[in-house]
Structures are given as C-alpha cells and as structure tokens.
Amino acid sequence: MNFIQTRGCESNKQSSVPFSEAILSPIASFGGLYVPEFLPNLGEEFLTKHLNSNYKELAYDMLKKFEIDIDDEVIKKALDLYDKFDDKNNPVPVVKLQENLYVSELYHGPTRAFKDMALQPFGVVLSSIAQARDENYLILAATSGDTGPAALETFKNSKNIKVACLYPNGGTSDVQRLQMVTEDASNLKVIGINGVFDDAQSALKLLLASDEFKVSLKKHNTLLSAANSVNFGRIIFQIIYHIHSYLELVRQNGINLGEKVYLNVPSGNFGNALGGYYALKMGLPVEKIIISSNENNVLTRLINVGKYDIRDSDVVSTTSPAMDILKSSNVERILFDMFGSERTKELMNDLEVNNFYELTPRELVKLQNSFDADFCNGNEGKKYIKETFEKHGYLMDPHTATCMKSFNTCSNPNIKTIAYSTAEWTKFSPVIANALTGEVDTEDINALVSISKEASLEIPETIKELFNKEIVHNVIIEKEDISKEILKFL
Ligand SMILES: *Cc1c(COP(=O)(O)O)cnc(C)c1O
C-alpha cells in the first residue's frame, strides 16, 4: 500500500510514496502528513480468527493487512520487543474496574508510559531501513516527557541512527527528566529548551521543513526524520492495541463479539485516539471514541462546538503534562479522512495563519458521529484518583484519571467502555501522592516512597535506580539555538 498526503500534493512531488519513505521523511508537501491510501477492512472473520491469538500474532496479521514494504523478518524482530514488557504473553493487560468500565493498561514497557507501545517496534523498523539503504539518519524527537525516554530507549546504540531529543526544561516530572538525561550512549543527545512543549514541537516542525538545515546535515552525511506521532510509523502500531483490548473484553465475557464499545482516550497530540479511529474505520465495533482532555481543552471545544480556537490561549501547566498541548498534530489526519485534502489544506492554513478554524454544521455532525469529548481539571482528576483507589483498590495516573470525568458525562451506561491507561503511577508520583494523602511534596523520590507504602506497591527497580545514575546530558538552551546545538553534536 502507498501513502498519500493530507493537504494534497505539490505538482513537482511524488503523489504517493511507500511506507518506508513516509516514515523516513514524515512531513509531506504543503506541510501535510502522510496517511494510508485506504484502510484495510478487517471484517468479523479477522476478529473471530484472533480471539485465540496472542498480541504478536494479532499485530503481525494486522500489519500484513497494510501491505507495507517492510521485510517479514524485520516486522517479526520489531514485534519481538513486546517480549520485554512485564508479561511476555500479554503486553497490554485489560482490567475490569466495574460492570461497564475496563482499563486497558498501555504502560507495561521499559519506560512505563504508552509511548513504548509504538516506539519500541518503530525503532527496529526505522533502523533496519536505514541500514538496508546504507544511510545515516538524525531522528528528532520533541517530548512533553514520555516520547523522549521511549525514543532514547528504542534507538540507544542503534546502527545508522542518531537521536536529538528536545524537552521543555521544567515541564516534565523528575522521573521523566532523569530517564532522559541519564541515558548514556554516543548516538543520543538530550537538549532542554527554555519554553513549553509546543515550542519544542514547533522547533521540530521548522527543522523538518528547513532546506537549510537539511543541507547542513548532508555535510555530515546525514538525513533527517522524526519520532513524534506525525510519523505514521508510530500510528500503525497504535491501531493494534485497540483491537487487542476489544478482543480481551470478549475473552473476559464482558461483551459478545460484534457488540459496540466506547474507546475513552486521554488525548494530547491525538495519536492514540487516531489509532482508535482507524480501528473503527477498519471494522472494529466501536460506538464512539471519547476524547478526554485536561484544562488545555481545545479538543473538547472542537468536538463539541466545531471550532479549533487557540487565538487567546496559552498552554497552561496541569497535573497531566503529557496532554498540555494546543496544536494537536493528528487531528489533521481525521480532517483528511472525513473532509478530504482540499478542505484539510484550507482548515490547516486557517489554523496556521489565524490560530482558528471552524467546521460547517454538517462537518460537525460528521465529527460527532465518531467522537465525543469532555475535559477534567486537576482537582477533579485527583478526586477520581483517590476515589478509584478507595473504591476499587486501583491506582491510576493523572492522565488516565481524565477519562473518569468523560466516562460519567459522555457515555451511555449500557454500553461498555474501554478507558486507556497511558502511564504507570511511578511517572507522576507527586500528583498521585497529593491525591491520596494530601501531602504537598514536589520531589518524586519522596512521593514514590509514600505511594508505595499507602498502596502497598513496589517501586520498580528501573525507576529506583534512576536516582543514582550519573547525569550525562546537561544542556539547557534557548529555542533559537537548537539547530546550532544539534550540528555541534553531529
Ligand atoms: C503522550 C501521552 C498522552 C497523549 O497521547 P496522544 O497520542 O499524544 O494523544 C497521554 N498520556 C500520557 C501519559 C502520554 O505520555
């Protein structure tokens, strides 16, 4: 299958490209993104067949449906990385919280957040293509805290790959920062930026589109790619776990095959939700995808009133920082799927020029056919964390907690919900400790200890040892100096 572009194609560019090309240079012409030419249909047969498969078998067959130009051996090697997750037989456990609410846990990989679901296999695929082509790549990653550690982990010591990882200084938890700045390998560079995540992501998009930067890289015999979810190579691995979670509900006798469910997704850049939408389009029985946000509630307003409006908005810092985003990149892929490339180009231009676009009433109806949305503020989130722990003995992180609000306000209780848990408690411990005990301590190390006592949970070794590791990256710079710093590294 080939990949086409969300904003249409400039006449001097190739109108469609194979998967390998789409992931090596993820920004298409006119600044658009790559999307599959069509979505394969799974059909009930596929679901029935995979009721008894394990995660890797399901993943392999799903990927084959896309007919991507990646060798079988590479796909298998990539999927083998799921063996490193907590339970080799099931990397994504689905836990029943109450009669109509299940939690799909996406955080059982090496860096304890859902970014591992896609970045682990993506790393193998990208580095294999680079080696096969005998090319060297610089992978840019902008992170609000979880993509960075996952990208560094997957590309550590990868052949033909160097990584430059940009994080907002002060915008991540201690654990997230330590996961990055202690990652020691000669092909990795971690850079703190004085700014917020949107600054890091904008800088990344500018560099990806800059011919001047590409020419400078060429002098180092290096090409440029990105590990953010603008890259379809990540999205493709994020369709799988939605199908898996659905099948888990069938296996647990929570639903009958064919029965519709809600997918409730804590959303920032919309990669996770887009994976759910593609699963729906491919035939997974989904009633709606419910988009959960924090106080940065642009997506809630888009879905409820049809306006993407960031004219007077600044990002606010919240208790769920991985969702502190105003320009949610993957919404563009939804616009394309629903309204086509001409309209997408128009809307995205409006957003770039005016920080605003508005859907027509008819377009809004179409969007609301597949999506619903609400947002949850930090205090409500902490209340849900405490309540869920006291009622069900279940500990959730502040991102997952945003789903509890929309579960109450958006869903019909007769339809079962799969809510996605995107991070382990260890990554956002100060907020959780505050929710459980009221303590106000900003140090992760103390919060981890107090939660582990309160909830009788072990702190995982990989988290404990972070606090004793040597810090190997200590560069903090202004965003204007990013390209200079990266070229110095090369
Ligand atoms: C990245 C992230 C999100 C947001 O996911 P998107 O795919 O960007 O919408 C939510 N929660 C956590 C913990 C994350 O790391």
Coordinates of C-alpha atoms in Angstrom, one line a residue, residues 17-361:
V17 CA 5.1 7.0 -1.5
P18 CA 5.7 3.6 0.0
F19 CA 5.5 3.2 3.8
S20 CA 9.3 3.2 4.2
E21 CA 9.5 6.6 2.5
A22 CA 6.6 8.0 4.6
I23 CA 8.4 7.1 7.8
L24 CA 11.8 8.3 6.7
S25 CA 10.6 11.7 5.7
P26 CA 7.3 12.2 7.6
I27 CA 6.5 15.7 6.5
A28 CA 4.7 15.7 3.2
S29 CA 4.4 18.6 0.7
F30 CA 2.5 21.7 1.7
G31 CA 3.4 20.8 5.3
G32 CA 0.9 17.9 5.4
L33 CA 1.2 14.4 6.9
Y34 CA 1.2 11.0 5.3
V35 CA -1.9 8.8 5.5
P36 CA -2.6 5.4 4.0
E37 CA -4.3 5.4 0.6
F38 CA -7.2 3.4 2.0
L39 CA -7.8 1.5 5.2
P40 CA -7.9 -2.3 5.0
N41 CA -11.2 -3.8 6.2
L42 CA -10.8 -6.4 9.0
G43 CA -14.3 -7.9 9.0
E44 CA -15.7 -10.1 11.7
E45 CA -13.8 -13.0 10.4
F46 CA -10.5 -11.3 11.4
L47 CA -11.8 -10.7 14.9
T48 CA -13.1 -14.2 15.3
K49 CA -9.8 -15.7 14.0
H50 CA -7.8 -13.7 16.5
L51 CA -9.9 -14.4 19.6
N52 CA -7.3 -17.0 20.4
S53 CA -4.2 -15.3 19.2
N54 CA -1.6 -13.6 21.3
Y55 CA -0.7 -10.0 20.9
K56 CA 2.2 -10.6 18.5
E57 CA 0.1 -12.8 16.2
L58 CA -2.7 -10.2 16.1
A59 CA -0.1 -7.5 15.4
Y60 CA 1.6 -9.4 12.7
D61 CA -1.7 -10.1 10.8
M62 CA -2.9 -6.5 11.2
L63 CA 0.4 -5.1 9.8
K64 CA 0.2 -7.5 6.9
K65 CA -3.2 -6.1 6.0
F66 CA -1.5 -2.8 5.3
E67 CA 0.9 -4.4 2.8
I68 CA 3.8 -2.3 3.8
D69 CA 7.2 -2.5 2.2
I70 CA 9.0 -3.9 5.2
D71 CA 10.5 -7.4 5.2
D72 CA 8.8 -10.1 7.3
E73 CA 11.9 -10.7 9.3
V74 CA 12.1 -7.0 10.3
I75 CA 8.4 -7.0 11.3
K76 CA 8.9 -10.1 13.4
K77 CA 12.0 -8.7 15.0
A78 CA 10.2 -5.5 15.8
L79 CA 7.3 -7.3 17.4
D80 CA 9.6 -9.4 19.5
L81 CA 10.3 -6.3 21.5
Y82 CA 6.9 -6.8 23.2
D83 CA 8.5 -9.8 24.9
K84 CA 10.4 -7.2 27.1
F85 CA 7.1 -6.0 28.6
D86 CA 6.1 -7.1 32.1
D87 CA 4.1 -10.1 30.9
K88 CA 5.6 -11.7 27.8
N89 CA 2.3 -13.3 26.9
N90 CA 0.3 -10.2 27.2
P91 CA 1.9 -6.8 26.9
V92 CA -1.4 -5.0 27.4
P93 CA -3.5 -6.3 30.3
V94 CA -7.1 -5.1 30.4
V95 CA -8.5 -4.8 33.9
K96 CA -12.2 -4.7 34.8
L97 CA -13.0 -1.7 37.2
Q98 CA -16.7 -2.0 37.3
E99 CA -19.6 -3.6 35.3
N100 CA -19.3 -1.2 32.4
L101 CA -15.8 0.1 32.7
Y102 CA -12.5 -1.6 31.7
V103 CA -9.0 -0.1 31.8
S104 CA -6.5 -1.1 29.1
E105 CA -3.0 -0.7 30.5
L106 CA -0.6 0.6 27.9
Y107 CA 2.3 1.3 30.2
H108 CA 4.0 -2.1 30.8
G109 CA 7.0 -1.4 28.6
P110 CA 10.6 -0.3 29.5
T111 CA 9.8 3.4 30.1
R112 CA 6.5 3.0 31.9
A113 CA 4.3 5.0 29.6
F114 CA 2.2 4.2 26.5
K115 CA 4.8 5.6 24.1
D116 CA 6.7 2.3 24.3
M117 CA 3.7 0.6 22.6
A118 CA 4.7 2.2 19.3
L119 CA 8.3 3.4 19.7
Q120 CA 9.7 0.0 20.7
P121 CA 8.9 -1.7 17.4
F122 CA 9.2 1.6 15.4
G123 CA 12.9 1.8 16.4
V124 CA 13.7 -1.6 14.9
V125 CA 11.8 -0.8 11.7
L126 CA 13.5 2.6 11.2
S127 CA 17.0 1.5 11.9
S128 CA 16.6 -1.6 9.7
I129 CA 15.5 0.5 6.8
A130 CA 18.4 2.9 7.4
Q131 CA 20.9 0.0 7.4
A132 CA 19.4 -1.6 4.3
R133 CA 19.7 1.7 2.4
D134 CA 23.2 2.3 3.9
E135 CA 22.0 5.8 5.0
N136 CA 22.5 7.7 8.3
Y137 CA 19.6 9.4 10.0
L138 CA 19.1 12.0 12.6
I139 CA 15.9 11.4 14.4
L140 CA 14.3 14.4 16.0
A141 CA 12.0 13.9 19.0
A142 CA 10.1 16.7 20.8
T143 CA 8.8 15.5 24.1
S144 CA 6.4 16.6 26.8
G145 CA 8.0 13.9 28.9
D146 CA 7.2 10.4 27.7
T147 CA 8.1 10.3 24.0
G148 CA 11.7 11.3 24.9
P149 CA 12.6 8.5 27.2
A150 CA 10.8 6.0 24.9
A151 CA 12.6 7.2 21.8
L152 CA 16.0 7.2 23.5
E153 CA 15.4 3.7 24.9
T154 CA 14.5 2.3 21.5
F155 CA 17.3 3.9 19.5
K156 CA 20.1 3.6 22.1
N157 CA 23.1 2.2 20.2
S158 CA 21.1 1.6 17.0
K159 CA 23.2 1.4 13.9
N160 CA 22.9 4.3 11.4
I161 CA 20.8 6.4 13.8
K162 CA 21.4 9.4 15.9
V163 CA 18.7 11.0 18.1
A164 CA 18.3 14.6 19.2
C165 CA 15.6 14.8 21.9
L166 CA 14.1 18.2 22.9
Y167 CA 12.3 18.6 26.1
P168 CA 10.8 21.7 27.9
N169 CA 13.0 22.5 30.8
G170 CA 10.9 22.3 34.0
G171 CA 7.9 20.9 32.0
T172 CA 8.5 17.2 32.9
S173 CA 8.5 15.2 36.1
D174 CA 11.8 14.3 37.8
V175 CA 11.5 10.7 36.7
Q176 CA 10.8 11.6 33.1
R177 CA 13.8 14.0 33.1
L178 CA 16.1 11.5 34.7
Q179 CA 15.0 8.8 32.2
M180 CA 16.4 11.1 29.5
V181 CA 19.4 12.9 31.0
T182 CA 20.9 9.6 32.4
E183 CA 20.6 7.7 29.1
D184 CA 24.2 7.2 28.1
A185 CA 25.0 6.3 24.5
S186 CA 27.2 8.1 22.0
N187 CA 24.3 8.3 19.4
L188 CA 22.0 10.2 21.8
K189 CA 21.7 13.9 22.5
V190 CA 19.2 15.3 25.0
I191 CA 18.6 19.1 25.0
G192 CA 16.5 21.1 27.5
I193 CA 14.7 24.1 26.0
N194 CA 13.6 27.2 27.8
G195 CA 10.0 27.0 26.8
V196 CA 6.9 24.7 26.7
F197 CA 6.2 21.6 24.7
D198 CA 4.5 23.4 21.8
D199 CA 7.8 25.4 21.5
A200 CA 9.8 22.2 21.2
Q201 CA 7.3 20.7 18.7
S202 CA 7.2 23.9 16.6
A203 CA 11.0 24.0 16.5
L204 CA 11.0 20.3 15.4
K205 CA 8.5 21.0 12.6
L206 CA 10.5 24.0 11.4
L207 CA 13.7 22.0 11.3
L208 CA 11.9 19.2 9.4
A209 CA 10.8 21.7 6.8
S210 CA 14.1 23.6 6.6
D211 CA 16.1 23.1 3.5
E212 CA 19.0 24.9 5.0
F213 CA 19.1 22.5 8.0
K214 CA 18.9 19.5 5.6
V215 CA 21.9 20.9 3.6
S216 CA 23.9 21.3 6.8
L217 CA 23.1 17.7 7.8
K218 CA 24.2 16.5 4.4
K219 CA 27.7 17.7 5.1
H220 CA 27.6 15.2 7.9
N221 CA 26.3 12.6 5.5
T222 CA 23.0 12.5 7.5
L223 CA 19.3 12.6 6.6
L224 CA 16.5 13.8 8.8
S225 CA 13.5 12.1 10.3
A226 CA 11.2 12.4 13.4
A227 CA 9.9 10.1 16.1
N228 CA 6.8 12.1 17.0
S229 CA 3.4 10.9 16.1
V230 CA 3.4 13.0 13.0
N231 CA 5.3 9.9 11.8
F232 CA 2.8 7.2 10.5
G233 CA 5.3 4.6 11.6
R234 CA 4.1 5.2 15.1
I235 CA 0.4 5.3 14.3
I236 CA 0.4 2.0 12.6
F237 CA 1.4 0.3 15.9
Q238 CA -1.2 2.2 17.8
I239 CA -4.1 0.6 15.9
I240 CA -3.2 -2.9 17.2
Y241 CA -3.9 -2.4 20.9
H242 CA -7.4 -1.1 20.4
I243 CA -8.3 -4.3 18.5
H244 CA -6.5 -6.3 21.2
S245 CA -8.3 -4.6 24.0
Y246 CA -11.7 -5.2 22.3
L247 CA -10.8 -8.9 22.0
E248 CA -9.8 -9.0 25.6
L249 CA -13.3 -7.8 26.6
V250 CA -14.8 -10.7 24.5
R251 CA -12.4 -13.2 26.1
Q252 CA -13.3 -11.9 29.6
N253 CA -17.0 -12.3 28.7
G254 CA -17.6 -8.6 29.1
I255 CA -19.1 -8.3 25.7
N256 CA -20.2 -10.5 22.8
L257 CA -18.2 -10.3 19.6
G258 CA -19.9 -7.6 17.5
E259 CA -21.1 -5.6 20.5
K260 CA -20.1 -2.0 20.3
V261 CA -17.9 -0.3 23.0
Y262 CA -16.6 3.2 23.7
L263 CA -12.9 3.8 23.5
N264 CA -12.1 6.5 26.0
V265 CA -8.7 8.1 25.3
P266 CA -6.7 10.6 27.3
S267 CA -5.5 12.8 24.4
G268 CA -2.8 15.3 23.6
N269 CA -1.3 15.0 20.1
F270 CA -4.2 12.7 19.2
G271 CA -2.1 9.7 18.1
N272 CA -3.7 7.3 20.5
A273 CA -7.2 8.4 19.5
L274 CA -6.4 8.3 15.8
G275 CA -5.3 4.7 16.2
G276 CA -8.8 4.0 17.7
Y277 CA -10.5 5.9 14.9
Y278 CA -8.6 3.8 12.3
A279 CA -9.6 0.7 14.1
L280 CA -13.2 1.8 14.0
K281 CA -12.9 2.5 10.3
M282 CA -11.4 -0.9 9.7
G283 CA -14.4 -2.5 11.2
L284 CA -13.9 -2.7 15.0
P285 CA -17.3 -2.4 16.7
V286 CA -16.9 1.0 18.3
E287 CA -19.8 3.2 19.3
K288 CA -17.7 6.3 19.7
I289 CA -14.3 7.5 20.6
I290 CA -14.4 9.7 23.7
I291 CA -11.7 12.3 23.8
S292 CA -10.6 13.1 27.4
S293 CA -8.6 16.3 27.9
N294 CA -7.3 18.4 30.8
E295 CA -7.6 22.2 31.2
N296 CA -5.9 22.6 27.7
N297 CA -9.3 21.7 26.3
V298 CA -9.0 22.7 22.6
L299 CA -10.1 19.2 21.6
T300 CA -13.2 19.3 23.8
R301 CA -14.3 22.5 22.1
L302 CA -13.5 21.3 18.6
I303 CA -15.7 18.2 19.1
N304 CA -18.5 19.9 21.0
V305 CA -18.8 23.2 19.0
G306 CA -16.8 22.7 15.9
K307 CA -14.2 25.4 16.5
Y308 CA -10.5 24.9 16.8
D309 CA -9.7 28.2 18.5
I310 CA -6.3 29.0 20.1
R311 CA -6.4 32.7 19.4
D312 CA -6.2 33.8 23.0
S313 CA -4.9 30.6 24.5
D314 CA -1.7 29.9 26.2
V315 CA -0.8 26.4 27.3
V316 CA -1.4 26.0 31.0
S317 CA 0.6 23.6 33.1
T318 CA -1.5 20.9 34.5
T319 CA -1.3 17.7 36.6
S320 CA -1.3 15.7 33.3
P321 CA 1.6 17.4 31.4
A322 CA 1.7 14.9 28.5
M323 CA -1.6 16.5 27.4
D324 CA -0.5 20.1 27.8
I325 CA -0.8 20.7 24.0
L326 CA -2.7 23.2 21.9
K327 CA -1.7 22.2 18.4
S328 CA -2.7 18.6 18.3
S329 CA -1.0 17.3 15.2
N330 CA -3.0 14.2 14.4
V331 CA -6.4 16.0 14.2
E332 CA -5.2 16.8 10.7
R333 CA -5.4 13.1 9.7
I334 CA -9.1 13.0 10.9
L335 CA -9.9 16.1 8.9
F336 CA -8.4 14.5 5.9
D337 CA -10.3 11.2 6.4
M338 CA -13.6 13.0 6.8
F339 CA -13.4 16.0 4.6
G340 CA -10.6 15.3 2.0
S341 CA -7.4 17.1 1.2
E342 CA -8.7 20.4 -0.3
R343 CA -10.7 21.1 2.9
T344 CA -7.9 19.9 5.2
K345 CA -5.4 22.3 3.5
E346 CA -7.9 25.2 3.9
L347 CA -8.5 24.4 7.6
M348 CA -4.9 23.9 8.4
N349 CA -3.9 27.1 6.6
D350 CA -6.5 28.9 8.7
L351 CA -5.1 27.5 11.8
E352 CA -1.5 28.4 10.9
V353 CA -2.4 32.0 9.8
N354 CA -5.3 32.9 12.2
N355 CA -4.9 30.3 15.1
F356 CA -8.5 29.4 14.3
Y357 CA -10.8 27.4 12.1
E358 CA -14.5 26.5 12.2
L359 CA -16.2 23.4 10.8
T360 CA -19.5 23.8 9.0
P361 CA -22.6 22.4 10.8

